[in-house]
XYZ file of C-alpha atoms in Angstrom:
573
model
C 0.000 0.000 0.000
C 1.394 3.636 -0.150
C 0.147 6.647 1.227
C -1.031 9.651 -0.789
C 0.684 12.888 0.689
C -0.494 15.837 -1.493
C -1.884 16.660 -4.512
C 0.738 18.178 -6.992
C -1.394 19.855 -8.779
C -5.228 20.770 -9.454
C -6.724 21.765 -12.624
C -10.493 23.614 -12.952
C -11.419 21.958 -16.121
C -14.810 23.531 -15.538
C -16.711 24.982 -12.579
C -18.293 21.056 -11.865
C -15.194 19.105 -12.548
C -11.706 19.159 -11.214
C -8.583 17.075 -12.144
C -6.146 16.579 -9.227
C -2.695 14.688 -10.170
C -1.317 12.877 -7.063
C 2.493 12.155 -6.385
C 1.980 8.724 -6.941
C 1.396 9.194 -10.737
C -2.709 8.570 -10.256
C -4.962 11.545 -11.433
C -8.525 11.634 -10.152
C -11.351 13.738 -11.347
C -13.949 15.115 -9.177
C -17.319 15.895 -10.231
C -19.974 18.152 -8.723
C -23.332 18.857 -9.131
C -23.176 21.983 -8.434
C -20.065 24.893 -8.976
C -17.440 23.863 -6.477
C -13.917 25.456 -5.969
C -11.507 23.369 -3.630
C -8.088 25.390 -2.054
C -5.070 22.521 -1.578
C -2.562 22.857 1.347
C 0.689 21.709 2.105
C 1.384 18.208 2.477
C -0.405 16.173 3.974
C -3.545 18.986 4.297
C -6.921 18.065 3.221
C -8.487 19.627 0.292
C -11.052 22.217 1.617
C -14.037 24.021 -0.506
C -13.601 27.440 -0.541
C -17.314 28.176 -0.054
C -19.812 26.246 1.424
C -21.662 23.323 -0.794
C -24.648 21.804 -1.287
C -25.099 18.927 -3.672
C -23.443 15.486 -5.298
C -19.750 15.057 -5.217
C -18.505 11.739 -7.300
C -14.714 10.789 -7.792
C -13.324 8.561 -10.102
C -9.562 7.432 -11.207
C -9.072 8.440 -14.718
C -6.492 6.199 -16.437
C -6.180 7.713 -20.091
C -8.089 9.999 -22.076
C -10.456 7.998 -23.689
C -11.757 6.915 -20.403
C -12.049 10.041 -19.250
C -14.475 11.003 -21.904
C -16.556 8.004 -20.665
C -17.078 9.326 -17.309
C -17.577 12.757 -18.441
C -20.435 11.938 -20.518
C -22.013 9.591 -17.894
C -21.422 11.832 -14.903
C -24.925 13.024 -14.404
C -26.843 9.316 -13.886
C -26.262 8.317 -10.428
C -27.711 5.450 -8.885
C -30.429 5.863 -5.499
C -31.696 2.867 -4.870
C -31.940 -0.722 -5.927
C -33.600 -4.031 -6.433
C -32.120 -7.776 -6.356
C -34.458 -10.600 -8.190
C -33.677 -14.000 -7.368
C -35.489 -16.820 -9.785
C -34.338 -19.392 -10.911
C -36.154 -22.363 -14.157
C -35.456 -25.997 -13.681
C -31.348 -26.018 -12.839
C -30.416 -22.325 -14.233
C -30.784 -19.505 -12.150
C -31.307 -15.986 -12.484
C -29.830 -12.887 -11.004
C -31.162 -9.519 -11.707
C -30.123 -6.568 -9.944
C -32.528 -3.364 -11.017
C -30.848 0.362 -9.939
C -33.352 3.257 -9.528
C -30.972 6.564 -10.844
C -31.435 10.139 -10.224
C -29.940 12.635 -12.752
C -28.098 16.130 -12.370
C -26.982 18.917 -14.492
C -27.607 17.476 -17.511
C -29.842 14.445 -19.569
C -27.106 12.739 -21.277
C -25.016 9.530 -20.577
C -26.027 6.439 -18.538
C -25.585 4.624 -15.269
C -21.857 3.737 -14.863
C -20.711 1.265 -12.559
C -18.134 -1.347 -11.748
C -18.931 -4.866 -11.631
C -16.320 -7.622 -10.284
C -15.201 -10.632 -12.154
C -17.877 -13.270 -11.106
C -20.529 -10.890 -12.513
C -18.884 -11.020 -15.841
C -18.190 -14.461 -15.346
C -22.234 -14.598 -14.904
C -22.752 -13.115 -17.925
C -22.974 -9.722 -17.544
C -21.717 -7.690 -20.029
C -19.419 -5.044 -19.411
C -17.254 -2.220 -21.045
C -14.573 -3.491 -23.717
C -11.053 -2.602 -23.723
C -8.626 -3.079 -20.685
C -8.340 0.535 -20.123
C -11.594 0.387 -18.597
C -10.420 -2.411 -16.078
C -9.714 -1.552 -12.457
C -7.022 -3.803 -10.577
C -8.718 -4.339 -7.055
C -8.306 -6.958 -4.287
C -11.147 -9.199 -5.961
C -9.262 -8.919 -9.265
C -9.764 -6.391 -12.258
C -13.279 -4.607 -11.758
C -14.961 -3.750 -15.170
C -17.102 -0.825 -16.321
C -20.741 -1.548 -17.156
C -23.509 0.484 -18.132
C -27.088 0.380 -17.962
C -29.622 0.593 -15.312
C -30.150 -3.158 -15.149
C -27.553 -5.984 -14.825
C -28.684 -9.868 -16.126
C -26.598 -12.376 -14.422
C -27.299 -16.265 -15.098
C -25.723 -19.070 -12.836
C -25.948 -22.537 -13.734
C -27.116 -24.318 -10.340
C -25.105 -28.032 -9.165
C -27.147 -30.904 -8.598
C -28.194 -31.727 -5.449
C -29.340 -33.898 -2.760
C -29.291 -35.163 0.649
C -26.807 -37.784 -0.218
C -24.068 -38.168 -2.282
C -25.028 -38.526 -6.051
C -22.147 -40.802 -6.555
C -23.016 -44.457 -5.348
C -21.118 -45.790 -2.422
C -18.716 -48.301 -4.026
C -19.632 -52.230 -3.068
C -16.634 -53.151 -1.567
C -16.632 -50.789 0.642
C -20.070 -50.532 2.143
C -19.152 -53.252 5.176
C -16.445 -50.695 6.556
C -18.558 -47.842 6.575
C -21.502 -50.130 8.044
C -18.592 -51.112 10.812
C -18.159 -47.361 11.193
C -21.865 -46.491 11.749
C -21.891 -48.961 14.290
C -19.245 -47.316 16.600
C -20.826 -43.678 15.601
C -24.456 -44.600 15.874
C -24.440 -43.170 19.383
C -22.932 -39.727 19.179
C -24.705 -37.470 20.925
C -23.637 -33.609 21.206
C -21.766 -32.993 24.309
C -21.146 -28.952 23.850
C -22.945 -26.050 25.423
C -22.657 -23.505 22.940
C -24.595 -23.017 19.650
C -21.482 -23.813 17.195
C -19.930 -26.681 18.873
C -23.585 -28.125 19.724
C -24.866 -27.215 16.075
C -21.985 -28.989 14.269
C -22.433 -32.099 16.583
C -26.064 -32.283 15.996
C -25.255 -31.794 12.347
C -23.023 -34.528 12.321
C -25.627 -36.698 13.826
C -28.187 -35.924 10.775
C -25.358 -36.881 8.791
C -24.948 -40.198 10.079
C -28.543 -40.704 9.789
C -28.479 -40.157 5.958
C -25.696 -42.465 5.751
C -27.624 -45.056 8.018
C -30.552 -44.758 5.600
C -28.482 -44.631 2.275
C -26.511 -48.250 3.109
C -29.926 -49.346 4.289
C -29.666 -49.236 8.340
C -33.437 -47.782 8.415
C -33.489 -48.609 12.253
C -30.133 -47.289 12.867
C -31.035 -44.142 11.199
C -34.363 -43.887 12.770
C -32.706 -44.374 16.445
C -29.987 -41.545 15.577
C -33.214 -39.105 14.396
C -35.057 -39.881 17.583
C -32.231 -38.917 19.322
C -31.317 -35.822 17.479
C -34.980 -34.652 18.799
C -33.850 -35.053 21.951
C -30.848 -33.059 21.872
C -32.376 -30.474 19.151
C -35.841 -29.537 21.077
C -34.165 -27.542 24.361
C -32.257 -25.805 21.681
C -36.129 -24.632 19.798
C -38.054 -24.103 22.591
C -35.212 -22.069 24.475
C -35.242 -24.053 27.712
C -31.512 -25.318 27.362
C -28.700 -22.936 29.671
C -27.653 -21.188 26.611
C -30.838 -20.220 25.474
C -31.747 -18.324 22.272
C -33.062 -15.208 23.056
C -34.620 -12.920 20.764
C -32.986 -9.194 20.839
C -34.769 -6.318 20.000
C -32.440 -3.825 19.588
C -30.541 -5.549 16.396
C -33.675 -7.841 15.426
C -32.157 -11.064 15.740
C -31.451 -14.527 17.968
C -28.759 -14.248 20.535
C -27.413 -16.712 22.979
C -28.318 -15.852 26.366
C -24.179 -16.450 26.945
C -23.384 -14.191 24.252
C -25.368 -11.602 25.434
C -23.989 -11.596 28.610
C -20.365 -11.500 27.061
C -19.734 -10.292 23.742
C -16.766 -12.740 23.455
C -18.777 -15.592 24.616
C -20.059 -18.114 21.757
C -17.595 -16.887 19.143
C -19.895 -13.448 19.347
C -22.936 -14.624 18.742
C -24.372 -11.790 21.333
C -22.985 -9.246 18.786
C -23.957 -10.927 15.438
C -20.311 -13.317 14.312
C -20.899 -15.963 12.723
C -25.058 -16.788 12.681
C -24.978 -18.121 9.431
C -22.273 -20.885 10.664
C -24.133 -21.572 14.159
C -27.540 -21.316 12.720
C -27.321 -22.926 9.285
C -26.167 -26.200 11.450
C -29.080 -25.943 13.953
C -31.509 -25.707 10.538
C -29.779 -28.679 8.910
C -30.361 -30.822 11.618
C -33.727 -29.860 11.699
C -34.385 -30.416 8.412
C -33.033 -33.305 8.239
C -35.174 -35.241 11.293
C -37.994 -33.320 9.268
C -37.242 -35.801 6.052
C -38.330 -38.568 8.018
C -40.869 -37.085 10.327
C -43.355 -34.124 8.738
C -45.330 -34.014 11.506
C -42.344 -33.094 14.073
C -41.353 -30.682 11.439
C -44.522 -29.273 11.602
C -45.075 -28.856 15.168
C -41.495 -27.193 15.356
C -41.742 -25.122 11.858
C -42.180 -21.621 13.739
C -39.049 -22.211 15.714
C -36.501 -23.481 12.911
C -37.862 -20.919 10.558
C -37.384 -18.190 12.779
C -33.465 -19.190 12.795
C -33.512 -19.018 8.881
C -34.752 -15.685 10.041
C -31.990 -14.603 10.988
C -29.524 -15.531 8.923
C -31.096 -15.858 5.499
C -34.352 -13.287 5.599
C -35.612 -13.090 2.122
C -38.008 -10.837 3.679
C -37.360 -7.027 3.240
C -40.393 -6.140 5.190
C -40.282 -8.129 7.984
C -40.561 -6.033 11.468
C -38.247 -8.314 13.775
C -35.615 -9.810 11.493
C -33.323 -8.292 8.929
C -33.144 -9.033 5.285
C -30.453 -11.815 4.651
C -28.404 -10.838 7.070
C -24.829 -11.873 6.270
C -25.340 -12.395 2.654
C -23.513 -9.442 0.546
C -25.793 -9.212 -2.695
C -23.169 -7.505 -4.927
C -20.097 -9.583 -4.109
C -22.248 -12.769 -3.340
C -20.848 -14.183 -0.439
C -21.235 -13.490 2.978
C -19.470 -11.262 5.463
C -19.434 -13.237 8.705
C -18.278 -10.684 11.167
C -21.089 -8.778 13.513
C -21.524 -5.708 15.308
C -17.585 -4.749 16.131
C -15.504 -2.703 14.496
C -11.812 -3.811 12.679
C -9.454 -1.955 10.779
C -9.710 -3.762 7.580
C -13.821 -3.607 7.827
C -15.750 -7.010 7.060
C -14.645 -10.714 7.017
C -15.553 -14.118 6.432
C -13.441 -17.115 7.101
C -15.045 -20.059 6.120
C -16.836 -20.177 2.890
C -17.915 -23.908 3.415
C -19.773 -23.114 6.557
C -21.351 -20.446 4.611
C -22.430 -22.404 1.860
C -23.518 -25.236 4.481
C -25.933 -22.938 5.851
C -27.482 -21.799 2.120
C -27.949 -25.567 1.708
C -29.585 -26.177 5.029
C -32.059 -24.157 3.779
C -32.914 -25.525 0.815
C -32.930 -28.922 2.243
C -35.465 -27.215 4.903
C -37.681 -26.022 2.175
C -37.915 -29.569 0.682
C -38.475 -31.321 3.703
C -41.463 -28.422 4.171
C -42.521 -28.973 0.943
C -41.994 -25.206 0.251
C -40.857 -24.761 -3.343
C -40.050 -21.047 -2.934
C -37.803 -21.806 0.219
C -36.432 -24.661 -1.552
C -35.400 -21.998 -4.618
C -34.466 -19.215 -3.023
C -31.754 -21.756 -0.442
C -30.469 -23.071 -3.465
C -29.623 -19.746 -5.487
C -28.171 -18.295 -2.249
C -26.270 -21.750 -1.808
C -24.714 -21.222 -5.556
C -24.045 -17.620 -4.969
C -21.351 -18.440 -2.051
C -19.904 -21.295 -4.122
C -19.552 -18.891 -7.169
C -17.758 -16.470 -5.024
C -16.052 -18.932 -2.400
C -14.510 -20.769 -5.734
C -13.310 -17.305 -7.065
C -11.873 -15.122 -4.356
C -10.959 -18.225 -1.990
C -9.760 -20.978 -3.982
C -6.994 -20.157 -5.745
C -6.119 -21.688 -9.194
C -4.357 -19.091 -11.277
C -3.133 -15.536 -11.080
C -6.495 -14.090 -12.539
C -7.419 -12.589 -9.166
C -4.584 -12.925 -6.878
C -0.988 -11.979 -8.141
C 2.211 -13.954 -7.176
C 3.270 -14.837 -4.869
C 0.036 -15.145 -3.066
C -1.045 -17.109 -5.387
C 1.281 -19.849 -4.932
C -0.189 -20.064 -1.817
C -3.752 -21.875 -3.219
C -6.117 -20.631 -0.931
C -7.694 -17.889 1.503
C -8.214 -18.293 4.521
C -9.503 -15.222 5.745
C -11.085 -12.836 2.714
C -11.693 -8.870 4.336
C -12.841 -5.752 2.550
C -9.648 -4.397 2.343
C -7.197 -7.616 2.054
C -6.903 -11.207 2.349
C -5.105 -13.470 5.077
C -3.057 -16.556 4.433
C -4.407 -17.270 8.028
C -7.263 -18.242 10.407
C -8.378 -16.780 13.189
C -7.693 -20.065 15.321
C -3.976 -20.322 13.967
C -1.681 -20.312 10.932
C -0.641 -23.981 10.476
C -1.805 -24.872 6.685
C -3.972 -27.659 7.740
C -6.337 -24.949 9.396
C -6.169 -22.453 6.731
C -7.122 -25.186 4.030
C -9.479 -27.570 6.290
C -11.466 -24.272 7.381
C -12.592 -24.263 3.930
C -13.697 -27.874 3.686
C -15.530 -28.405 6.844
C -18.320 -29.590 6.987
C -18.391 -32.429 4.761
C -21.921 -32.843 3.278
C -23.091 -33.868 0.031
C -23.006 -30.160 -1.153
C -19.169 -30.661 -0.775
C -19.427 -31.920 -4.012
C -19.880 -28.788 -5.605
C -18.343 -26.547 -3.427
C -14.999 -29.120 -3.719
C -13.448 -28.445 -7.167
C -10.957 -31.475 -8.611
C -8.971 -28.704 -10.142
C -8.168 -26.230 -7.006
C -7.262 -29.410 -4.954
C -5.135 -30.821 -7.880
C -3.551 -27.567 -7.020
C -3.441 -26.681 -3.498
C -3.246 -30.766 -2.104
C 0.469 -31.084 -3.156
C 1.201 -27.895 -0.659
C -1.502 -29.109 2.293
C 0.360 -32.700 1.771
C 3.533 -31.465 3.095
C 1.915 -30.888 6.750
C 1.187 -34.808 7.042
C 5.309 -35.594 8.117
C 5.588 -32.346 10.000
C 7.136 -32.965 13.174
C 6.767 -29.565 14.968
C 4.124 -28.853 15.301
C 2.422 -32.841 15.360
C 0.155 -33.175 12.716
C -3.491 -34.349 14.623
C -6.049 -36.989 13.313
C -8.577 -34.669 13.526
C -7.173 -32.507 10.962
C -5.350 -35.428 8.854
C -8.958 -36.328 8.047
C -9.721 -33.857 6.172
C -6.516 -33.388 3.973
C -7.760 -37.320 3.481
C -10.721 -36.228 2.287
C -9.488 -33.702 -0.045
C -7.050 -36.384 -1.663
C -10.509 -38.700 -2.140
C -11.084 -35.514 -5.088
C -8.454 -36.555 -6.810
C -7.030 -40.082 -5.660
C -9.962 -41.723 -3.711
C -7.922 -45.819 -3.525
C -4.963 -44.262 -2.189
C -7.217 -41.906 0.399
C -9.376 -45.000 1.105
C -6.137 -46.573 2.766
C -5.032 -43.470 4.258
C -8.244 -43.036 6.133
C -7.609 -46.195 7.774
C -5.239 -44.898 10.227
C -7.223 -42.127 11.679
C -7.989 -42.795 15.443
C -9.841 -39.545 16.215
C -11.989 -37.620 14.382
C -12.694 -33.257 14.438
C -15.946 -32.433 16.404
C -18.722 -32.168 13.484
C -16.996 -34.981 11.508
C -17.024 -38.889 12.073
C -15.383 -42.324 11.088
C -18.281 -42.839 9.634
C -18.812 -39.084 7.321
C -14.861 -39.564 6.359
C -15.019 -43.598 4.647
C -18.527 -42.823 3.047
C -17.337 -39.772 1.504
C -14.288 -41.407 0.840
C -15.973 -44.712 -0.602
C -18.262 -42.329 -2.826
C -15.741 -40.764 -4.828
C -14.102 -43.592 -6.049
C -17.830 -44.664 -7.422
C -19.405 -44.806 -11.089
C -21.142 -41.679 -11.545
C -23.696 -43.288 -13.815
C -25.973 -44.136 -11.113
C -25.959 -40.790 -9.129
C -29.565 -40.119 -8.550
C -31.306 -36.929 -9.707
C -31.713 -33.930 -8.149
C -34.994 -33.896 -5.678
C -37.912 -32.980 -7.311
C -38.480 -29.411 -5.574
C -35.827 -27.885 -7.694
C -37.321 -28.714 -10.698
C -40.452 -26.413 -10.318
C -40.483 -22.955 -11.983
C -40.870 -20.350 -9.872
C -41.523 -17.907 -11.720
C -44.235 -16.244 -12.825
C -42.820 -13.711 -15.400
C -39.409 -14.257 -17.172
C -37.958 -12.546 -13.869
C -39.779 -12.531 -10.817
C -39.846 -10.810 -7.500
C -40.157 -13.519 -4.845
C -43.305 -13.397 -3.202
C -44.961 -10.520 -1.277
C -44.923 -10.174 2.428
C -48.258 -10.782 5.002
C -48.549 -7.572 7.013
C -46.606 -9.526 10.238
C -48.436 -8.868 13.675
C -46.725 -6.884 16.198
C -45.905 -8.809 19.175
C -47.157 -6.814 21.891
C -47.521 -9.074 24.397
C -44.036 -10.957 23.951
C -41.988 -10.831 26.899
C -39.322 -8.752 28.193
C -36.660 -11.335 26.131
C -39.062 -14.465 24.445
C -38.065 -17.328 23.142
C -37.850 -17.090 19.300
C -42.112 -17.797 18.844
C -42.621 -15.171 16.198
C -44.182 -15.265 13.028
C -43.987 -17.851 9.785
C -41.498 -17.375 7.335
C -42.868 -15.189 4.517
C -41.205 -14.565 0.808
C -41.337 -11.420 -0.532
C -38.882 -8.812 -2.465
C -35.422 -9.010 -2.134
C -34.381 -5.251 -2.712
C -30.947 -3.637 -1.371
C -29.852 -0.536 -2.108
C -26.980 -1.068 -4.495
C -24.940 1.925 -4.547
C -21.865 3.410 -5.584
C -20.031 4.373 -8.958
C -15.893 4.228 -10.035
C-alpha cells in the first residue's frame, strides 16, 4: 500500500469538474453537481471548498483519455436505490439486480458502474477494452452500463446424499463405522460446537438410511430430537433469546459476554451456528413431517436470521450476512476492525445456504427450496473465485502460490485463520463440513492444485500433525485419488468435532464410485418459480406486532414469509 501525501497539482477543467494529479502518478477527477472550488494545502492537508456546498460530489480514477471522456459523458446518472431478483427455471438460475438513478446537471449519458469478475463471469456484459479495467483486491473490476444488470448461474445438482453411489466393496467398513458412531450425541454447550455435533448426527442418519440401516437411522433421528428440542423451545442454559435492539437470535451467553459463543451476542458468525441448527432440523424433518410441523415456527425463525428473504419483515433483517453484490457473505457482527468485514469459512457459509434448501424440501416449500439453493450457488460462485486459488487471474504472485484464503476482508486477504496459521487450518477451514453439497463446493482442479502444498503438513514434526485434521486433507485427496485416500483413512484414530469415522469412509468410498448411477436432483428444484421471465419472490403478510411478547421471548414469532429481495446497491468508479 502507499500513502497519498499531497496533490501536486489541481486543474479547474470547468466549474463542476476538477482534475487533481497525485504524487503517486494517479490523477482523479472530481465531479460536482453543483459549482465547487476546492483550495489545496501543504502536504499532507486536506483539500477544503472554498465556499460552502450543497449537492453530489462523485470521484473517479481516470487512467487515459479515452476513459475520461466516458465518465464525463455519464457523470450526471447516479444510482439511489436498488432491487435484487432471485429466480431461478429448472437447474439455471437468475440474477437480476434493477438500480433506480437520479440525474443532475444534464440528460445525457447512462448509469456507470463497476462490476467484479464473477458478474462477468455470470454473464454480464461489461465495457470493452482493458483501459476500462480496475485492478482491485477481488481482481480487475470492469465498467458496465445500464440501469439493469442480467446475471445467469448454472445451479449443481443436489441432494441429501451423495449422487455418486457408495462403491460395493466398501459398504461393510462404513456399516462397521456407523456402528461405533451410531451413538454420538452432542456434548457442547454452545450453539457452534452443539450445532456442528447435531449436524453430524443428521449426517450419520443419511448415511444409516443410504446403506440401508433404516433402524439405525431412525434411532440416531429420535435422538437428534432429543438433543435439538431444548435448543427450539429455548429451555436449554444457553438459550436463544430474541434481541430487540438488532432484530435477531442471541445466545443468552453471548449476550452476557460479547466474546462468549464466538460473538454470537454481537452478530459473528449466525450463518455458521444457525445454518447447522436448521440442517439438523431439516433433516429429522425428512423422516418425520409431523415433528417438522409442530417445530416449523421455531426453525424458521433461525432461517430468520440468517437468510431473511423478507425485506419487510418487522423483527428480522433481510439476509443478514449475505452481501448481494459480491455474493458471499461477510461473517463478522456488530464490532468494528481496521480492515472492515470478514468471512473465514466459505464452506460453513455455503452449508448454511444448503440447510435451507434442504429445509424447504423437507417443508414442501418450493419457494424456500429456490431461493436456499440460489443463495447456496451464490457463495460457491464467489467462495470458488476469491478463496480458492487456481491461477493468477485474481490474486498476483506470490500469493497465489499459496492456493487458498483463509480469511477474505474488505480491504485484504489473510493466508491465516483466526484459530492459527498452520496450513492444515487455513485449508481444512474451507472444507468443513463435509456434506453432500461438498461436491460442488470441492473443485478437482483447485485441490489438484493446493493438495500437493496441504500434503507437506502430514510428516511435519513440529508442530504434530493431529487426526482430527489429517482427516480432512484425506478427504481432499478422495477428489483426486480416492484408492490411495481410502487406505489413508484407515489410520485415523480420532476424528474433528462435526466430523465422524463414519462421514470420512462414506465420503471417501463415494468418490471412487461410477457416476452413472448418481440419482437426480430432488424434485423441488425442478419447479419454476416464476411467474414472469424474472420474478420478485413473493410478497410479504402484514406480520403482527408482538405486543404481548416478553421482556426477552423465546424465538415464537411469526412464519417465514417470501417477498422482495431489494438492497440498495450503490456506488459508482
Amino acid at each position: 500500500m502507499h500513502a497519498i501525501l499531497e496533490p501536486t497539482n489541481s486543474v479547474v477543467v470547468d466549474e463542476k469538474k476538477l482534475r487533481i494529479e497525485m504524487n503517486n502518478g494517479q490523477t482523479w477527477l472530481l465531479y460536482a453537481s453543483s459549482p465547487i472550488s476546492i483550495a489545496f494545502g501543504g502536504p499532507g492537508d486536506a483539500g477544503e471548498s472554498t465556499a460552502a456546498f450543497s449537492g453530489i460530489i462523485r470521484v473517479a480514477l481516470a487512467r487515459n483519455g479515452e476513459f475520461e471522456e466516458l465518465l464525463d459523458t455519464n457523470r450526471y446518472t447516479i444510482p439511489v436505490a436498488g432491487k435484487v431478483h432471485l429466480s431461478h427455471k429448472q437447474d439455471i438460475a437468475t440474477i437480476r439486480y434493477e438500480y433506480e438513478t437520479a440525474t443532475y446537471g444534464g440528460s445525457t449519458g447512462d448509469l456507470l458502474l463497476m462490476a467484479l469478475p464473477h458478474h462477468i463471469d455470470a454473464g454480464l456484459l461489461g465495457i470493452n477494452g482493458s483501459e476500462k479495467h480496475f485492478r482491485t483486491i477481488k481482481g480487475h473490476m470492469t465498467g458496465v452500463l445500464g440501469k439493469t444488470w442480467v446475471m445467469i448461474d448454472q445451479l449443481p445438482p443436489i441432494s441429501w446424499i451423495s449422487r455418486s453411489a457408495i462403491s460395493p466393496d466398501k459398504i461393510s467398513a462404513v456399516r462397521s463405522a456407523l456402528l461405533g458412531d451410531q451413538y454420538l450425541v452432542p456434548s457442547a454447550q454452545d450453539p457452534y460446537f452443539f450445532g456442528k455435533e447435531i449436524a453430524a448426527m443428521g449426517r450419520l442418519a443419511l448415511i444409516a438410511d443410504d446403506i440401508g440401516e433404516r433402524r439405525t437411522a431412525q434411532n440416531i433421528i429420535e435422538r437428534m430430537k432429543e438433543h435439538l428440542e431444548p435448543w427450539l423451545m429455548a429451555s436449554n442454559p444457553d438459550a436463544l433469546v430474541y434481541n430487540r435492539t438488532w432484530g435477531g437470535l442471541v445466545s443468552t451467553f453471548g449476550m452476557q459476554n460479547a466474546a462468549a459463543d464466538f460473538g454470537n451476542g454481537v452478530y459473528n458468525d449466525h450463518h455458521y451456528h444457525y445454518g447447522y441448527l436448521t440442517y439438523a432440523a431439516a433433516v429429522i424433518g425428512r423422516t418425520d413431517a409431523d415433528w417438522l410441523e409442530n417445530h416449523s415456527r421455531e426453525v424458521l425463525d433461525l432461517v430468520r436470521d440468517f437468510a431473511n428473504p423478507n425485506t419487510e419483515d418487522p423483527y428480522f433483517p433481510f439476509s443478514r450476512h449475505k452481501d448481494m453484490y459480491a455474493w458471499h457473505s461477510w461473517a463478522g457482527g456488530l464490532f468494528s476492525a481496521a480492515d472492515a468485514k470478514n468471512q473465514e469459512s466459505t464452506s460453513e457459509a455455503v452449508n448454511a445456504y444448503y440447510a435451507v434448501y434442504l429445509l424447504g424440501v423437507a417443508l414442501r416449500n418450493e419457494e424456500l427450496a429456490g431461493y436456499g439453493r440460489i443463495m447456496m450457488q451464490m457463495e460457491i460462485r464467489a467462495a470458488q473465485k476469491y478463496w480458492q486459488v487456481v491461477d493468477t487471474e485474481i490474486y498476483a504472485q506470490p500469493y497465489a502460490d499459496r492456493t487458498v484464503v483463509g480469511v477474505l476482508w474488505s480491504t485484504k486477504v489473510d493466508h491465516a485463520t483466526w484459530f492459527g496459521g498452520n496450513l492444515e487450518y487455513i485449508h481444512g477451514i474451507q472444507f468443513l463440513p463435509i456434506t453432500s453439497i461438498s461436491e460442488a463446493l470441492l473443485r478437482p482442479e483447485w485441490i489438484s492444485k493446493s493438495y500437493p502444498i496441504l500434503s507437506t503438513t502430514i510428516s511435519r514434526s513440529e508442530p504434530p500433525m493431529s487426526d482430527e485434521w489429517l482427516g480432512y486433507i484425506y478427504i481432499a485427496h478422495a477428489i483426486i485419488d480416492p484408492e490411495l485416500a481410502w487406505e489413508e483413512v484407515q489410520k485415523l484414530k480420532t476424528f474433528l468435532g462435526g466430523n465422524t469415522k463414519t462421514n470420512t469412509l462414506y465420503w471417501v468410498a463415494t468418490r471412487s464410485a461410477e457416476t452413472a448411477s448418481q440419482p437426480g436432483p430432488p424434485k423441488a428444484i425442478s419447479v419454476d418459480l416464476r411467474r414472469e421471465e424474472l420474478m420478485v419472490l413473493g410478497q410479504p403478510p402484514k406480520a403482527p406486532t408482538p405486543s404481548n411478547a416478553p421482556p426477552v421471548p423465546p424465538f415464537h414469532l411469526v412464519s417465514l414469509v417470501l417477498c422482495s429481495l431489494v438492497m440498495t446497491l450503490g456506488g459508482w468508479l
